[in-house]
C-alpha cells in the first residue's frame, strides 16, 4: 500500500468537501477532461455544489471548455476559484499562467506541490463534489496527484482503440495501492450517429468498454458517442449548454 499524504484543507479550514472523485485515462486525448466537465455539469444540474480541480498540469483544458479566462483572485486567506456561468468552481494552472499557451514543464515533485496548493490554498468552500481531472496515463504524474489528495473514488475513461482491459486493470491496481474505490469505466468515442439515417456507426470498431470493465471487475458506467456538437461546445466554452444523458442515472 502506498501512503497517502493528504493535508488538512486549510484555505483557512473554510473548506468542507464531501467527496473527491478523480478522473483518469490510459493516455491523452481520449476525452478525460471532457468527461470530467460533463460529469460536473450533470451533478450541478442535479442540485449538488461542484468544483473541478484541473490537475492535468501540463495540458490544462478545463477553463477553456467552461469559457473561463479570468485570473483567480488572491485573497488574504486563499485563492478564490473561478466560477462558471452555472456556478461550478474551477481551479487550473492555466488561470494562473501569464499566457494561456505557455507550456508547463514540471517534474513530479513540482506537480505534487501545485496540487497540494490547489487543495490547501484554494477557497473551495462547501462542496458536495470536487472532481479532479488527473494527468493522462497510469504512471508517475497521476499517482503523485492521487497521493496528494484524499480521493474517494476513481473514474476511468477509455476509447475503443485501447486495450481497455489493460488500462482498467492498471487503474484498479493503482487505486488498490491507495485504498481508493474504482467507481467505474466510461467509454468515449464509442460510436457516432449518422445525421441522415440515424444509424449508429462504430467508427473505431466494436465497442469494448463493457467487456473491458467486466474483465477488470469494475462497473461499466456507459458510453459517449462522437459528437461534433460536443467538440464545438467545448471549443466555444459552452460545455454547460450541452445536453448529455450519460451521467443522469449514475450515482457517485
Ligand atoms: P483528454 O483530457 O483525454 O486529453 P479532451 O477531453 O481534452 O481529452 O478531448 C480532446 C478533444 O476531443 C477535445 O477537443 C474535445 O472537445 C474532443 N472530444 C472529446 N470527446 C468528444 C466526443 N465524444 N465527441 C466529439 N469530440 C470530443
Short mmCIF file of C-alpha atoms and ligand atoms in Angstrom, two decimals:
data_model
loop_
_atom_site.label_atom_id
_atom_site.label_comp_id
_atom_site.label_asym_id
_atom_site.label_seq_id
_atom_site.Cartn_x
_atom_site.Cartn_y
_atom_site.Cartn_z
CA UNK A 1 0.00 0.00 0.00
CA UNK A 2 1.27 3.45 -0.87
CA UNK A 3 0.92 6.02 1.84
CA UNK A 4 -1.44 8.87 1.09
CA UNK A 5 -0.41 12.25 2.29
CA UNK A 6 -3.46 14.43 2.14
CA UNK A 7 -3.17 17.66 4.05
CA UNK A 8 -5.85 19.27 6.10
CA UNK A 9 -7.80 21.59 3.85
CA UNK A 10 -6.60 24.89 5.20
CA UNK A 11 -7.73 27.57 2.78
CA UNK A 12 -8.44 28.58 6.04
CA UNK A 13 -10.13 25.46 7.27
CA UNK A 14 -13.04 27.02 5.44
CA UNK A 15 -13.39 24.14 3.05
CA UNK A 16 -15.89 21.40 3.55
CA UNK A 17 -15.57 18.95 0.70
CA UNK A 18 -17.75 15.87 0.93
CA UNK A 19 -16.42 13.77 -1.94
CA UNK A 20 -13.33 13.88 -4.10
CA UNK A 21 -13.60 12.00 -7.38
CA UNK A 22 -10.63 11.65 -9.72
CA UNK A 23 -10.93 11.03 -13.46
CA UNK A 24 -8.12 9.20 -15.22
CA UNK A 25 -7.26 7.71 -18.61
CA UNK A 26 -4.62 5.42 -20.03
CA UNK A 27 -3.40 8.06 -22.46
CA UNK A 28 -4.08 11.62 -23.59
CA UNK A 29 -6.79 12.65 -25.98
CA UNK A 30 -9.43 10.07 -25.04
CA UNK A 31 -11.75 12.72 -23.63
CA UNK A 32 -10.88 12.60 -19.93
CA UNK A 33 -11.28 16.35 -19.46
CA UNK A 34 -14.49 16.40 -21.47
CA UNK A 35 -15.94 13.61 -19.33
CA UNK A 36 -14.86 15.47 -16.17
CA UNK A 37 -16.61 18.58 -17.48
CA UNK A 38 -19.80 16.70 -18.41
CA UNK A 39 -19.89 14.98 -15.04
CA UNK A 40 -19.57 18.33 -13.28
CA UNK A 41 -22.37 19.80 -15.39
CA UNK A 42 -24.63 16.84 -14.67
CA UNK A 43 -24.01 16.89 -10.90
CA UNK A 44 -24.61 20.64 -10.85
CA UNK A 45 -27.91 20.17 -12.71
CA UNK A 46 -28.91 17.62 -10.08
CA UNK A 47 -28.51 20.31 -7.46
CA UNK A 48 -25.12 19.49 -5.99
CA UNK A 49 -22.37 22.01 -5.36
CA UNK A 50 -19.44 21.09 -7.56
CA UNK A 51 -15.83 22.08 -8.07
CA UNK A 52 -13.25 20.98 -10.61
CA UNK A 53 -9.56 20.85 -9.83
CA UNK A 54 -7.71 20.75 -13.13
CA UNK A 55 -4.75 18.60 -12.13
CA UNK A 56 -3.78 17.89 -15.73
CA UNK A 57 -0.99 20.36 -15.11
CA UNK A 58 0.84 20.02 -18.41
CA UNK A 59 -2.28 20.15 -20.58
CA UNK A 60 -4.92 22.01 -18.62
CA UNK A 61 -8.07 22.29 -20.74
CA UNK A 62 -10.90 22.68 -18.24
CA UNK A 63 -11.09 26.52 -18.15
CA UNK A 64 -11.43 26.73 -21.91
CA UNK A 65 -14.43 24.39 -22.13
CA UNK A 66 -16.20 26.46 -19.48
CA UNK A 67 -15.25 29.72 -21.20
CA UNK A 68 -13.24 30.96 -18.24
CA UNK A 69 -10.19 33.17 -18.62
CA UNK A 70 -10.36 35.43 -15.60
CA UNK A 71 -7.42 35.26 -13.23
CA UNK A 72 -8.42 33.91 -9.80
CA UNK A 73 -8.43 36.49 -7.05
CA UNK A 74 -5.71 36.06 -4.46
CA UNK A 75 -7.24 36.99 -1.13
CA UNK A 76 -5.61 37.13 2.23
CA UNK A 77 -6.94 33.72 3.26
CA UNK A 78 -6.53 31.92 -0.05
CA UNK A 79 -7.05 31.79 -3.76
CA UNK A 80 -10.63 32.14 -4.97
CA UNK A 81 -11.56 29.60 -7.65
CA UNK A 82 -13.10 30.89 -10.85
CA UNK A 83 -16.82 30.32 -11.21
CA UNK A 84 -18.56 29.08 -14.34
CA UNK A 85 -21.85 30.51 -15.55
CA UNK A 86 -23.83 27.84 -13.69
CA UNK A 87 -21.71 28.16 -10.54
CA UNK A 88 -19.15 25.35 -10.89
CA UNK A 89 -15.97 26.35 -9.07
CA UNK A 90 -12.82 25.83 -11.10
CA UNK A 91 -9.11 26.00 -10.37
CA UNK A 92 -6.50 25.37 -13.02
CA UNK A 93 -2.90 26.25 -13.54
CA UNK A 94 -3.96 27.75 -16.84
CA UNK A 95 -5.77 30.50 -14.96
CA UNK A 96 -2.57 31.39 -13.15
CA UNK A 97 -0.24 31.45 -16.17
CA UNK A 98 0.70 34.71 -17.80
CA UNK A 99 -0.32 33.37 -21.23
CA UNK A 100 -2.77 30.55 -21.72
CA UNK A 101 -0.44 28.88 -24.21
CA UNK A 102 2.69 28.96 -22.04
CA UNK A 103 3.98 25.39 -21.76
CA UNK A 104 4.35 23.90 -18.32
CA UNK A 105 7.49 21.80 -17.94
CA UNK A 106 7.45 20.31 -14.49
CA UNK A 107 8.59 17.13 -12.88
CA UNK A 108 6.75 15.02 -10.35
CA UNK A 109 7.61 16.82 -7.12
CA UNK A 110 6.59 20.20 -8.52
CA UNK A 111 3.33 18.80 -9.81
CA UNK A 112 2.73 17.36 -6.35
CA UNK A 113 3.39 20.78 -4.81
CA UNK A 114 0.99 22.54 -7.15
CA UNK A 115 -1.74 20.03 -6.37
CA UNK A 116 -1.22 20.39 -2.63
CA UNK A 117 -1.61 24.12 -3.06
CA UNK A 118 -4.77 23.60 -5.08
CA UNK A 119 -6.03 21.62 -2.10
CA UNK A 120 -4.66 23.72 0.74
CA UNK A 121 -4.77 27.26 -0.55
CA UNK A 122 -7.90 27.40 -2.69
CA UNK A 123 -11.09 28.60 -1.09
CA UNK A 124 -13.39 25.87 -2.34
CA UNK A 125 -15.92 26.45 0.39
CA UNK A 126 -18.71 23.88 0.83
CA UNK A 127 -18.69 21.31 -1.96
CA UNK A 128 -20.64 18.10 -2.42
CA UNK A 129 -18.19 17.02 -5.10
CA UNK A 130 -14.68 18.04 -6.07
CA UNK A 131 -13.78 16.44 -9.39
CA UNK A 132 -10.10 16.08 -10.18
CA UNK A 133 -9.01 15.97 -13.81
CA UNK A 134 -5.84 13.86 -13.50
CA UNK A 135 -2.81 14.00 -15.81
CA UNK A 136 -3.13 11.31 -18.53
CA UNK A 137 -1.56 7.89 -18.12
CA UNK A 138 -1.12 5.43 -15.31
CA UNK A 139 2.42 6.37 -14.37
CA UNK A 140 4.06 8.82 -12.05
CA UNK A 141 2.08 12.03 -12.57
CA UNK A 142 -1.45 10.80 -11.81
CA UNK A 143 -0.08 8.73 -8.95
CA UNK A 144 1.55 11.83 -7.45
CA UNK A 145 -1.75 13.66 -7.65
CA UNK A 146 -3.73 10.83 -6.10
CA UNK A 147 -1.21 10.55 -3.29
CA UNK A 148 -1.57 14.25 -2.56
CA UNK A 149 -5.35 14.26 -2.24
CA UNK A 150 -7.94 12.38 -0.21
CA UNK A 151 -9.57 10.79 -3.26
CA UNK A 152 -12.75 8.80 -2.55
CA UNK A 153 -13.33 7.30 -5.97
CA UNK A 154 -11.83 6.95 -9.40
CA UNK A 155 -13.48 7.04 -12.82
CA UNK A 156 -11.60 5.64 -15.81
CA UNK A 157 -12.14 6.95 -19.34
CA UNK A 158 -11.05 4.92 -22.34
CA UNK A 159 -11.50 4.84 -26.10
CA UNK A 160 -12.43 1.79 -28.22
CA UNK A 161 -8.94 1.76 -29.70
CA UNK A 162 -7.26 0.92 -26.46
CA UNK A 163 -6.62 -2.38 -24.78
CA UNK A 164 -9.32 -1.38 -22.38
CA UNK A 165 -8.92 -4.31 -20.04
CA UNK A 166 -5.28 -3.47 -19.51
CA UNK A 167 -5.87 0.22 -18.86
CA UNK A 168 -8.59 -0.55 -16.39
CA UNK A 169 -6.54 -3.21 -14.65
CA UNK A 170 -3.68 -0.73 -14.22
CA UNK A 171 -6.12 1.81 -12.83
CA UNK A 172 -7.54 -0.77 -10.45
CA UNK A 173 -4.04 -1.66 -9.27
CA UNK A 174 -3.21 1.98 -8.66
CA UNK A 175 -6.47 2.51 -6.84
CA UNK A 176 -5.95 -0.60 -4.71
CA UNK A 177 -2.47 0.56 -3.72
CA UNK A 178 -4.08 3.68 -2.33
CA UNK A 179 -7.27 2.18 -0.98
CA UNK A 180 -9.45 4.06 -3.44
CA UNK A 181 -12.67 2.71 -4.91
CA UNK A 182 -12.93 2.44 -8.70
CA UNK A 183 -16.35 3.85 -9.48
CA UNK A 184 -16.29 2.53 -13.00
CA UNK A 185 -15.40 2.85 -16.66
CA UNK A 186 -16.74 5.19 -19.31
CA UNK A 187 -16.01 4.61 -22.97
CA UNK A 188 -15.70 7.71 -25.13
CA UNK A 189 -15.86 7.87 -28.95
CA UNK A 190 -17.88 4.62 -28.87
CA UNK A 191 -19.93 5.34 -31.96
CA UNK A 192 -21.43 8.13 -33.98
CA UNK A 193 -24.96 8.60 -35.17
CA UNK A 194 -25.38 9.21 -38.89
CA UNK A 195 -27.03 12.62 -39.17
CA UNK A 196 -29.05 11.43 -42.17
CA UNK A 197 -30.30 7.93 -41.35
CA UNK A 198 -29.61 7.94 -37.58
CA UNK A 199 -27.77 4.64 -37.82
CA UNK A 200 -25.15 4.03 -35.11
CA UNK A 201 -21.71 3.63 -36.68
CA UNK A 202 -18.90 2.16 -34.60
CA UNK A 203 -16.16 4.25 -36.21
CA UNK A 204 -13.28 2.71 -34.26
CA UNK A 205 -14.61 -0.83 -34.37
CA UNK A 206 -16.74 -2.69 -31.95
CA UNK A 207 -17.16 -1.11 -28.55
CA UNK A 208 -15.01 -2.90 -25.97
CA UNK A 209 -15.91 -0.95 -22.88
CA UNK A 210 -18.42 -3.29 -21.35
CA UNK A 211 -16.21 -6.30 -21.91
CA UNK A 212 -13.11 -4.47 -20.59
CA UNK A 213 -14.95 -3.40 -17.47
CA UNK A 214 -16.16 -6.94 -16.85
CA UNK A 215 -12.66 -8.32 -17.34
CA UNK A 216 -11.32 -5.97 -14.68
CA UNK A 217 -14.35 -6.49 -12.47
CA UNK A 218 -15.42 -2.84 -12.29
CA UNK A 219 -18.82 -1.32 -13.12
CA UNK A 220 -19.46 -0.06 -16.64
CA UNK A 221 -20.88 3.45 -16.47
CA UNK A 222 -21.76 3.89 -20.12
CA UNK A 223 -20.56 5.14 -23.45
CA UNK A 224 -20.34 8.55 -25.06
CA UNK A 225 -20.73 8.96 -28.83
CA UNK A 226 -18.51 11.08 -31.04
CA UNK A 227 -20.49 14.26 -31.40
CA UNK A 228 -19.42 17.23 -33.44
CA UNK A 229 -21.64 19.42 -31.29
CA UNK A 230 -19.82 18.39 -28.11
CA UNK A 231 -16.43 19.28 -29.62
CA UNK A 232 -17.82 22.59 -30.84
CA UNK A 233 -19.40 23.48 -27.49
CA UNK A 234 -16.15 22.63 -25.68
CA UNK A 235 -14.17 24.79 -28.11
CA UNK A 236 -16.55 27.66 -27.60
CA UNK A 237 -16.55 27.42 -23.81
CA UNK A 238 -20.19 26.33 -23.69
CA UNK A 239 -20.00 22.80 -22.29
CA UNK A 240 -22.72 23.73 -19.80
CA UNK A 241 -25.21 24.07 -22.66
CA UNK A 242 -24.56 20.56 -23.98
CA UNK A 243 -27.32 18.06 -23.30
CA UNK A 244 -25.94 14.68 -22.29
CA UNK A 245 -27.69 11.83 -20.56
CA UNK A 246 -24.58 9.82 -19.79
CA UNK A 247 -24.50 10.63 -16.10
CA UNK A 248 -28.11 11.17 -15.23
CA UNK A 249 -28.66 7.67 -13.85
CA UNK A 250 -25.29 7.28 -12.20
CA UNK A 251 -24.70 7.61 -8.53
CA UNK A 252 -21.39 8.54 -7.14
P1 LIG B 1 -8.09 14.34 -22.72
O1 LIG B 1 -8.48 15.10 -21.49
O2 LIG B 1 -8.28 12.86 -22.57
O3 LIG B 1 -6.73 14.68 -23.24
P2 LIG B 1 -10.09 16.01 -24.01
O4 LIG B 1 -11.26 15.83 -23.14
O5 LIG B 1 -9.29 17.27 -23.87
O6 LIG B 1 -9.11 14.75 -23.90
O7 LIG B 1 -10.61 15.84 -25.51
C1 LIG B 1 -9.76 16.01 -26.63
C2 LIG B 1 -10.54 16.68 -27.75
O8 LIG B 1 -11.56 15.82 -28.23
C3 LIG B 1 -11.24 17.96 -27.30
O9 LIG B 1 -11.15 18.90 -28.34
C4 LIG B 1 -12.69 17.55 -27.09
O10 LIG B 1 -13.58 18.60 -27.32
C5 LIG B 1 -12.85 16.44 -28.12
N1 LIG B 1 -13.81 15.41 -27.69
C6 LIG B 1 -13.77 14.67 -26.58
N2 LIG B 1 -14.80 13.80 -26.52
C7 LIG B 1 -15.53 14.00 -27.63
C8 LIG B 1 -16.72 13.41 -28.18
N3 LIG B 1 -17.37 12.43 -27.55
N4 LIG B 1 -17.18 13.88 -29.37
C9 LIG B 1 -16.52 14.87 -30.01
N5 LIG B 1 -15.41 15.46 -29.57
C10 LIG B 1 -14.89 15.04 -28.40
#
